[in-house]
Short mmCIF file of C-alpha atoms in Angstrom, two decimals:
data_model
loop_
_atom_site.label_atom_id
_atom_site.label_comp_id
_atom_site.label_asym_id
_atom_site.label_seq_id
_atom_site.Cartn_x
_atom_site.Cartn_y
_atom_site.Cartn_z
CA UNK Z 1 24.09 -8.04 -29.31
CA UNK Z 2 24.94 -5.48 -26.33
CA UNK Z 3 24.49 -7.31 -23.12
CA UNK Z 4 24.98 -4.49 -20.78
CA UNK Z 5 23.24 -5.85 -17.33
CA UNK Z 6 22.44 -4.45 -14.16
CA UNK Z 7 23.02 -7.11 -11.23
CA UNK Z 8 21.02 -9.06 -9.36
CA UNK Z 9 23.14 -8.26 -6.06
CA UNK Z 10 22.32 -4.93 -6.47
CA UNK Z 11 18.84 -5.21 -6.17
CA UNK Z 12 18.14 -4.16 -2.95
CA UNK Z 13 19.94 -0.63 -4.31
CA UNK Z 14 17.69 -0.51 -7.05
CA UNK Z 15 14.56 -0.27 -4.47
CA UNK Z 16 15.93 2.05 -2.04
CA UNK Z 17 17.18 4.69 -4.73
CA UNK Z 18 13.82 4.85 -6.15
CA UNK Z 19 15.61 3.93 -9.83
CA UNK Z 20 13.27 4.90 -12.36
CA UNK Z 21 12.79 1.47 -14.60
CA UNK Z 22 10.72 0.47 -18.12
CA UNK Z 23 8.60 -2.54 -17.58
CA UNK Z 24 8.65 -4.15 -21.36
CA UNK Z 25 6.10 -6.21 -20.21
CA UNK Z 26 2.57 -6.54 -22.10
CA UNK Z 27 0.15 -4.01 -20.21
CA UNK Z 28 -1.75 -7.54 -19.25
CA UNK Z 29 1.41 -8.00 -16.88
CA UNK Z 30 2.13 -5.01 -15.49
CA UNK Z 31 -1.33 -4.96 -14.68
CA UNK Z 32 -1.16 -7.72 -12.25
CA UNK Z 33 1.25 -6.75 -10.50
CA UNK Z 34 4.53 -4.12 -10.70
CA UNK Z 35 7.02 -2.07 -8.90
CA UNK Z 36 6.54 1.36 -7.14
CA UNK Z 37 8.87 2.94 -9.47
CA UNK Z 38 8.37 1.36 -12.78
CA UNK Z 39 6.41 2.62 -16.09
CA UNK Z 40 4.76 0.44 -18.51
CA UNK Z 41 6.45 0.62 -21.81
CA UNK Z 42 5.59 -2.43 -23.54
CA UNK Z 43 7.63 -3.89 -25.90
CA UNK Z 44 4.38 -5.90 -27.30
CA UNK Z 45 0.51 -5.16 -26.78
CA UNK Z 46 -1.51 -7.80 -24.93
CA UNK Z 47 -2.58 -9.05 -28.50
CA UNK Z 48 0.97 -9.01 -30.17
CA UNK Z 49 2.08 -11.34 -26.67
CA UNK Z 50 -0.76 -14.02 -26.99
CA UNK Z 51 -0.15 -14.52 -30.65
CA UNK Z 52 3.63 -14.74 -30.20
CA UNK Z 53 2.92 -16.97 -27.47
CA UNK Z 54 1.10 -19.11 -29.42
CA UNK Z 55 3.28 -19.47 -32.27
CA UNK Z 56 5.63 -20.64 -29.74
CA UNK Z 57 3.97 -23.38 -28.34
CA UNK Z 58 2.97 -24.56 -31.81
CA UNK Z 59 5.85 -24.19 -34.15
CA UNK Z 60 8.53 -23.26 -31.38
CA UNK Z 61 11.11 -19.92 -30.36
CA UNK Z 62 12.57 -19.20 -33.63
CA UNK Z 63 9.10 -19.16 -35.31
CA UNK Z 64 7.92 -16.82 -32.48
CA UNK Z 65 10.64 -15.15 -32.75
CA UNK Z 66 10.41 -14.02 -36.55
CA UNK Z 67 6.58 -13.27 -35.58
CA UNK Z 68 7.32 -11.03 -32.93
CA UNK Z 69 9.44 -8.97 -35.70
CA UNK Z 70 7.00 -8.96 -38.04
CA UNK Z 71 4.26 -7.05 -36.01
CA UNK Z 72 6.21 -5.08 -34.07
CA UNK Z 73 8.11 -3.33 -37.10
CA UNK Z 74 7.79 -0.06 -39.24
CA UNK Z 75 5.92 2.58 -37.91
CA UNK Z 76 5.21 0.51 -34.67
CA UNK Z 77 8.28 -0.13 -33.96
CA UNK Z 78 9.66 3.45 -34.65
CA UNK Z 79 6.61 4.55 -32.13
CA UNK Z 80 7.78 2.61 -29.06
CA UNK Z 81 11.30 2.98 -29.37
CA UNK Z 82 10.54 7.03 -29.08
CA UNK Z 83 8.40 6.09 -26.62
CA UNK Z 84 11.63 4.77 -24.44
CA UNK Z 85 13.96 7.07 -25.89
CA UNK Z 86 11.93 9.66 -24.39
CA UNK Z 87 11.62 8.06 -20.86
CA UNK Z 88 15.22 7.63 -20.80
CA UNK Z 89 15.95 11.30 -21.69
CA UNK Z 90 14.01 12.51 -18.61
CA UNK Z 91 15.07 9.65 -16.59
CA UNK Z 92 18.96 9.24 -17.50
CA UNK Z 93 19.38 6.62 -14.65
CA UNK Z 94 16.56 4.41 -15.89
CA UNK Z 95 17.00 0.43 -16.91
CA UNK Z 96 14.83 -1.80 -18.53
CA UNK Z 97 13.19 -5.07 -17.33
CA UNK Z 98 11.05 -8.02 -19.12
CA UNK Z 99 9.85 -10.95 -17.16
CA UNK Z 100 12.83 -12.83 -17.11
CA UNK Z 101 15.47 -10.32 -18.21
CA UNK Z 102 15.78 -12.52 -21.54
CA UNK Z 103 15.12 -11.88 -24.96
CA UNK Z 104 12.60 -8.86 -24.49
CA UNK Z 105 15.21 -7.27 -22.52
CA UNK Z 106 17.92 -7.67 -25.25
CA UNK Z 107 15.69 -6.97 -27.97
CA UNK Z 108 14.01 -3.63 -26.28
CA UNK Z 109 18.33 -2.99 -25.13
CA UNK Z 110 19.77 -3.49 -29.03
CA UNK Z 111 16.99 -1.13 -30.79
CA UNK Z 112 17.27 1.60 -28.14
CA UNK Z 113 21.64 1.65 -28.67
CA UNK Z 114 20.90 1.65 -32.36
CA UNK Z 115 18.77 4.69 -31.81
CA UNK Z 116 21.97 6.22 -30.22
CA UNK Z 117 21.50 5.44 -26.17
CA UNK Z 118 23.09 2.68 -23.83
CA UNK Z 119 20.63 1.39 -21.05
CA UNK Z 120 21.18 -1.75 -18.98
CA UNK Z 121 18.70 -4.15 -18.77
CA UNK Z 122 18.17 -5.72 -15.15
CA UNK Z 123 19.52 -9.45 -14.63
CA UNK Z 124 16.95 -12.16 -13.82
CA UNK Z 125 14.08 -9.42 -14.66
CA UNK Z 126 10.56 -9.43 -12.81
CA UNK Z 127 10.70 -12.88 -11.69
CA UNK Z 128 14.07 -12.55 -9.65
CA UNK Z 129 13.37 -8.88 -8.48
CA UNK Z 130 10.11 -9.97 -7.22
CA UNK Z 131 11.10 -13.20 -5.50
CA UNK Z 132 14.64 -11.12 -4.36
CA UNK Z 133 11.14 -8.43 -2.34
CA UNK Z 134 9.17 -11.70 -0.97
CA UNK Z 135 12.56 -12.77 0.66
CA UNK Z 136 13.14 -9.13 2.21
CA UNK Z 137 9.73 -9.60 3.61
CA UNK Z 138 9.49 -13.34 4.53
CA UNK Z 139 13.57 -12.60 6.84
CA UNK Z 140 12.46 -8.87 8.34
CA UNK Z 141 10.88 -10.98 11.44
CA UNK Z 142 14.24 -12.64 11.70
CA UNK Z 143 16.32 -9.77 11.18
CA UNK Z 144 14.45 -6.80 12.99
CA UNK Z 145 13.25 -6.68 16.22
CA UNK Z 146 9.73 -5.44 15.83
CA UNK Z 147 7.64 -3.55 17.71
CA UNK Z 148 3.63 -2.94 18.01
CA UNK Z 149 2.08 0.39 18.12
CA UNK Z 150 -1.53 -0.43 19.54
CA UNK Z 151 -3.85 2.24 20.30
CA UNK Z 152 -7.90 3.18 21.02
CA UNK Z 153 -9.47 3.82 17.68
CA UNK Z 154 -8.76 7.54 17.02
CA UNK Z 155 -5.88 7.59 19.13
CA UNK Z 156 -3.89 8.84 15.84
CA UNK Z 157 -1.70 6.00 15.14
CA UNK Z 158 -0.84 6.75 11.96
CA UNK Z 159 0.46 10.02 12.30
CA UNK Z 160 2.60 8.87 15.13
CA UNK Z 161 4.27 6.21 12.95
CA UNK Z 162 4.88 9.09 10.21
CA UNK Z 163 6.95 10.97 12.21
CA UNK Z 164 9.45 7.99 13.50
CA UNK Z 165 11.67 6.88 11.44
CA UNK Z 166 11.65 3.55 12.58
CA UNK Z 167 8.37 2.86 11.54
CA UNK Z 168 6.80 1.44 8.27
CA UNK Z 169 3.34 2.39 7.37
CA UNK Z 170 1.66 -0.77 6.82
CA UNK Z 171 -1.57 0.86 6.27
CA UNK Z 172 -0.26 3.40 3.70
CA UNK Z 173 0.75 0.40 1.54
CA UNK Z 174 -2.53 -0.98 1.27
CA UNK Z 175 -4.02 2.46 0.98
CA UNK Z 176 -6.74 1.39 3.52
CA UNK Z 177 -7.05 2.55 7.38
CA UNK Z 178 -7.82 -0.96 8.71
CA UNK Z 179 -10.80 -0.30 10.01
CA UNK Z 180 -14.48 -0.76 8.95
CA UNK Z 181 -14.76 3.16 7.97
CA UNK Z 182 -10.63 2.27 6.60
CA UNK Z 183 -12.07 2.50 2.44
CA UNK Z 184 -10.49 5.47 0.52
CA UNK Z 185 -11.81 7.07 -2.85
CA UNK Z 186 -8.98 5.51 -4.71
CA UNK Z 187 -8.37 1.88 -5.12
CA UNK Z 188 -6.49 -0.56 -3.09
CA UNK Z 189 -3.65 -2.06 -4.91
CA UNK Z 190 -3.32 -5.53 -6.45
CA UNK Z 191 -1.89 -7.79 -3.25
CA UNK Z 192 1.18 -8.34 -5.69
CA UNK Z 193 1.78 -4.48 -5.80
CA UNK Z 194 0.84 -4.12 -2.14
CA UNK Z 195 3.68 -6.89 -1.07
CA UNK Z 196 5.96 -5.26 -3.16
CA UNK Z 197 5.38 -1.73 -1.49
CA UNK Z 198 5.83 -3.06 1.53
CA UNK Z 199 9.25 -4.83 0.61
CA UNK Z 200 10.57 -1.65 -0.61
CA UNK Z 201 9.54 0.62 2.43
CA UNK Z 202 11.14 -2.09 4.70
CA UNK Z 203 14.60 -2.16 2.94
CA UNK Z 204 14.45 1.77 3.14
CA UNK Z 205 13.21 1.37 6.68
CA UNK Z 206 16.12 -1.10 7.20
CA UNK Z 207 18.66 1.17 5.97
CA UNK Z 208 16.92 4.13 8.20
CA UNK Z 209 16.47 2.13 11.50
CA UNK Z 210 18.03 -1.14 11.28
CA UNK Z 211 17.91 -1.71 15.46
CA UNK Z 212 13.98 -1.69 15.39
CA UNK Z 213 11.22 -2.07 13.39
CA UNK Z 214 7.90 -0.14 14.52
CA UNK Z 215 4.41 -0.93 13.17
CA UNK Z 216 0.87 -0.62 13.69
CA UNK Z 217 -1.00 -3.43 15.10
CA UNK Z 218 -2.89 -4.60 12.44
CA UNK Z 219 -5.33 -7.51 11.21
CA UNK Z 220 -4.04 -9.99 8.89
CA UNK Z 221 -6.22 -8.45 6.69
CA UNK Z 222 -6.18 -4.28 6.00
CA UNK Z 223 -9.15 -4.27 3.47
CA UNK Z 224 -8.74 -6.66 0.89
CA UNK Z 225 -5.03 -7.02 1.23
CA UNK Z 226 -3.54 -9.47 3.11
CA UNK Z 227 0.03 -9.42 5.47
CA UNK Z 228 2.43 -12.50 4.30
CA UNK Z 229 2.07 -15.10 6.96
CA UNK Z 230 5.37 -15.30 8.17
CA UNK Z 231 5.60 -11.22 8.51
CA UNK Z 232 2.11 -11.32 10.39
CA UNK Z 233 3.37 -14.21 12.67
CA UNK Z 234 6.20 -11.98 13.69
CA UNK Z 235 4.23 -9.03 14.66
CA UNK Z 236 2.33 -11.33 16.83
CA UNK Z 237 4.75 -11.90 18.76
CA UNK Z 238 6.53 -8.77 19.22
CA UNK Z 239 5.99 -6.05 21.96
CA UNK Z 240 3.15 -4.04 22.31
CA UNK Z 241 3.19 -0.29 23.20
CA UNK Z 242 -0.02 1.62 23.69
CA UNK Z 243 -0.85 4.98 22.33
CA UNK Z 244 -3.05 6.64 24.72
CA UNK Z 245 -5.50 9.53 24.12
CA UNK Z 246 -8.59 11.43 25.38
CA UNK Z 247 -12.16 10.73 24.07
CA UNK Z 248 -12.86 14.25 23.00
CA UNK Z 249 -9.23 14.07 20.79
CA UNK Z 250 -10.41 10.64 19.35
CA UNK Z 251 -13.63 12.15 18.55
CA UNK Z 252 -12.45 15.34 16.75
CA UNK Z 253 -9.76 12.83 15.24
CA UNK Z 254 -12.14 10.72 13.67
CA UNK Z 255 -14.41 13.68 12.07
CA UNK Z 256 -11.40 14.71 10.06
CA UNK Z 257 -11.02 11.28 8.95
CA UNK Z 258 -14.19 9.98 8.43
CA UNK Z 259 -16.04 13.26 7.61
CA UNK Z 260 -13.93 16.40 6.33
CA UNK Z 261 -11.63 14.75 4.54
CA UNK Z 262 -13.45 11.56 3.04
CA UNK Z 263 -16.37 14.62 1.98
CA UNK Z 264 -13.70 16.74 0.13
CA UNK Z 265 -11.73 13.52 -1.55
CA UNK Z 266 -15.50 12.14 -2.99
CA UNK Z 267 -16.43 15.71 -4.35
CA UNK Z 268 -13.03 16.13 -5.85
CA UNK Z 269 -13.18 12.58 -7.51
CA UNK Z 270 -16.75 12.56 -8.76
CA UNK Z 271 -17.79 16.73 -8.01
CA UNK Z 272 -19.92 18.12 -5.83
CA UNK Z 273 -22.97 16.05 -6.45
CA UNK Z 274 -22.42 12.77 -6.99
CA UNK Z 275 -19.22 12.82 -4.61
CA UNK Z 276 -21.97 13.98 -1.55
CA UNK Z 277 -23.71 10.67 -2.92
CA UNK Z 278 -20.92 8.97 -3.03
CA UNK Z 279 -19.65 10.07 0.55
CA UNK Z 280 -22.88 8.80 1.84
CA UNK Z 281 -22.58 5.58 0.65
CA UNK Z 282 -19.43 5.46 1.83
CA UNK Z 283 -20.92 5.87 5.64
CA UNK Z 284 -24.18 4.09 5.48
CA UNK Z 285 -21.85 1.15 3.85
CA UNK Z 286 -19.33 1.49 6.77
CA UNK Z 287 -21.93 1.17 9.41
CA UNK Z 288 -23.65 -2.15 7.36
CA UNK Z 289 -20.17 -3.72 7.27
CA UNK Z 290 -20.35 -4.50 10.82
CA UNK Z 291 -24.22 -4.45 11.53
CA UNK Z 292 -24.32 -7.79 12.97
CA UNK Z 293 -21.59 -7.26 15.71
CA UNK Z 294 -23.30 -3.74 16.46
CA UNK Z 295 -27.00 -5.16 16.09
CA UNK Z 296 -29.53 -3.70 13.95
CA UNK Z 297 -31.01 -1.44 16.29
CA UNK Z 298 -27.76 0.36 16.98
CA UNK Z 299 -26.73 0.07 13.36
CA UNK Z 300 -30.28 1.37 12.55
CA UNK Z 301 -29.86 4.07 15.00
CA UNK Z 302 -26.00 5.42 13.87
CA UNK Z 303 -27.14 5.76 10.22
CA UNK Z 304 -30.17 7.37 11.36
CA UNK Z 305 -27.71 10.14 13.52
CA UNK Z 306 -25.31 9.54 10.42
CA UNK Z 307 -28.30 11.22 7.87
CA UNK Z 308 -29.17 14.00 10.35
CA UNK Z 309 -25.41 15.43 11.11
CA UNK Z 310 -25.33 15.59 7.25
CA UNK Z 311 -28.69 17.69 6.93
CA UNK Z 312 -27.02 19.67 9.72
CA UNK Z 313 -23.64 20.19 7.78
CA UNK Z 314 -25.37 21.12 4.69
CA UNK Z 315 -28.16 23.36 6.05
CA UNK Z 316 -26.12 24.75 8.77
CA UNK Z 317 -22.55 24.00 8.15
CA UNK Z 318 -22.36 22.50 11.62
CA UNK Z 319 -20.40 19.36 11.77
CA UNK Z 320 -20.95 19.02 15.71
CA UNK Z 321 -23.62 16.31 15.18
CA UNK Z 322 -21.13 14.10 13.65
CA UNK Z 323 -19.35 14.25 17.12
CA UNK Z 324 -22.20 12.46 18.33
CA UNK Z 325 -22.21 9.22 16.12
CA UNK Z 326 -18.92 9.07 16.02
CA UNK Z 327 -19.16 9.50 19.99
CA UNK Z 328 -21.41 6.29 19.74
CA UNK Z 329 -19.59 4.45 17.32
CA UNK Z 330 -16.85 4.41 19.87
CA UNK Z 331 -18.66 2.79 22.68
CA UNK Z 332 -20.92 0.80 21.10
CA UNK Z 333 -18.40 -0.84 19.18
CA UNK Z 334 -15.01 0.28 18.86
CA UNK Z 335 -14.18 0.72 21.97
CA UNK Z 336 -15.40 -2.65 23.63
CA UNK Z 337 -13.75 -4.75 20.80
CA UNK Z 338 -10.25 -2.95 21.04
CA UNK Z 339 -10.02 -3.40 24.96
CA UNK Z 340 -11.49 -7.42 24.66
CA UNK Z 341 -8.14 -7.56 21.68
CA UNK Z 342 -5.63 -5.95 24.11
CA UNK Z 343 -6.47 -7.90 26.64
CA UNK Z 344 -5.19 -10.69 25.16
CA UNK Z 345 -2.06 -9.21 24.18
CA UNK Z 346 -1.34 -7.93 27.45
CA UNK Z 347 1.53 -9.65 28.62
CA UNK Z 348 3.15 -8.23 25.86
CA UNK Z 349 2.58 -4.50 26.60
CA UNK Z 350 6.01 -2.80 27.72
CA UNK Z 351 4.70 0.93 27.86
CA UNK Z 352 1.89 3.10 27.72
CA UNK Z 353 1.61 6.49 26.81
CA UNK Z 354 0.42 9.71 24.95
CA UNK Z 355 2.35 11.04 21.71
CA UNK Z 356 5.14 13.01 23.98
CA UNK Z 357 5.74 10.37 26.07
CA UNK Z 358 5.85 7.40 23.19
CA UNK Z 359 8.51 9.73 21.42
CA UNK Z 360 10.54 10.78 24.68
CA UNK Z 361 10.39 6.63 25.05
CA UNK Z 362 11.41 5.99 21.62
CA UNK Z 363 13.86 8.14 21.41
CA UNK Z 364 15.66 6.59 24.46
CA UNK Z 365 15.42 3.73 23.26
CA UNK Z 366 17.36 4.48 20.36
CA UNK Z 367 20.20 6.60 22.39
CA UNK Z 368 20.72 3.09 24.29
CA UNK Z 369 20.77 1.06 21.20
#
């Protein structure tokens, strides 16, 4: 049987090339977590797994073995060996990867060369390529210095950090803004998937910038997914600088965000209907989220405001009531609870500035390196 193998020193390669790869594992798997670049070509359906499986534990590998075979053979075997062959013609640098980069691997490996193609399949599989990303995660704090980008809700964060190229986007990995209003029309990923995205953008990030690390100051939590403890830890106690910017920027900022383009992503999801519904759910939810901290009569109040500026955008077209709740949104809650977090932090604030001067510091920075 060929045994032609891609290494497992290599694997931090594999990441930052973007290699296209087949995931033989059962949907089930891939499901629960994958990597950015990877397809799901299963070499067995969920079904076809959890019989083999059993057959294993009761009459052992061989038995399994000869099982496996027999139901994926014929015609269904003929249909997902075009199914790779085809992968692998559009993607001639693709490999192939079970669980364990065992017998899946060199089963999936021997059919495809007898079909007339060579592909490696990766050593050590998901398992090692997985634990190979927790470790790139789990040393950045010891390898990197890191650095904080804090900032007044609005300040525009986020599009600072995608134009340095020291910076990772921690929020783009968990496809969430980190805020109460942070939800986007398309799922978050699994926190397996969201850990591995964040692996791979540091070892690009690492190869881009390797003297500094700059991130967002987060939560441990961005939505639903959670930072790894030891990678939080670190940005706790890194430097802090502070993106400055005026009220009537944050303001207009914010609209975009929350309003314009939330509005457009619901109706192009769901149409124009049910994504207006949708969109203002999405709001009223928002506000409810952090009702107690804001106190019903505010909350009551803002959703209220929220229900009008919509009327008005609809009737009118006039989105300048939205600047209003948003407006209050900021200091009645926002606002208070960012300056109460960097006070606490504020022995570790090193510089202060708007856009031009964070970049004109930056950049110094990295001429002195």
């Amino acid at each position: 049987m060929s045994k032609l193998t891609y290494p497992a020193s290599a694997y931090s390669t594999l990441f930052v090339e973007d290699r296209p790869m087949v995931d033989l594992r059962a949907p089930i798997e891939f499901s629960k977590g994958a990597f950015p670049c990877s397809n799901n070509l299963p070499l067995m359906t969920d079904r076809e797994r959890e019989l083999v499986g059993t057959c294993y534990k009761q009459q052992g590998p061989d038995a399994a073995l000869a099982l496996g075979h027999q139901l994926v053979n014929g015609t269904t075997k003929q249909q997902r060996v075009d199914a790779w062959l085809g992968f692998l013609a559009a993607n001639p640098d693709a490999l192939i990867y079970c669980f364990r980069g065992g017998q899946r691997s060199q089963i999936s490996q021997q059919w495809i060369k007898a079909a007339g193609l060579e592909v490696a399949y990766i050593e050590g599989g998901y398992k090692a390529m997985r634990q190979h990303l927790i470790e790139v995660i789990d040393q950045t704090p010891q390898r990197q210095p890191m650095l904080v980008l804090s900032g007044i809700t609005g300040s525009g964060k986020t599009d600072f950090l995608l134009q340095r190229p020291e910076a990772v986007d921690l929020e783009g990995a968990a496809n969430h803004r980190g805020s109460s209003f942070g939800k986007k029309t398309t799922p978050q990923p699994t926190q397996i998937n969201f850990e591995n995205q964040l692996a791979v953008s540091l070892l690009k990030q690492q190869q881009r910038s390797p003297e500094l690390l700059l991130l967002e100051d987060e939560s441990y939590l961005i939505g639903r997914n959670a930072l790894p403890k030891d990678f939080y830890m670190g940005m706790q106690q890194a430097n802090v600088i502070v993106l400055e910017a005026s009220f009537e920027q944050r303001i207009q900022r914010l609209r975009y965000e929350y309003v314009d383009r939330m509005l457009n992503d619901f109706v192009a999801r769901d149409g124009e209907q049910a994504g207006l519904n949708a969109f203002v759910d999405y709001l009223h939810q928002s506000i409810n989220s952090i009702r107690k901290r804001l106190g019903h009569q505010n909350a009551d109040e803002l959703i209220a405001m929220i229900d009008t500026a919509i009327d008005e955008q609809l009737q009118r077209n006039n989105l300048q009531l939205h600047l209003e709740w948003i407006g209050m949104l900021l200091t009645k809650y926002y606002d208070p609870m960012y300056e109460y977090q960097l006070a606490k932090k504020s022995e570790r604030v090193i510089f202060r500035g708007d856009q031009q001067a964070l970049n004109q510091w930056l950049d110094q920075r990295q001429l002195q390196a």
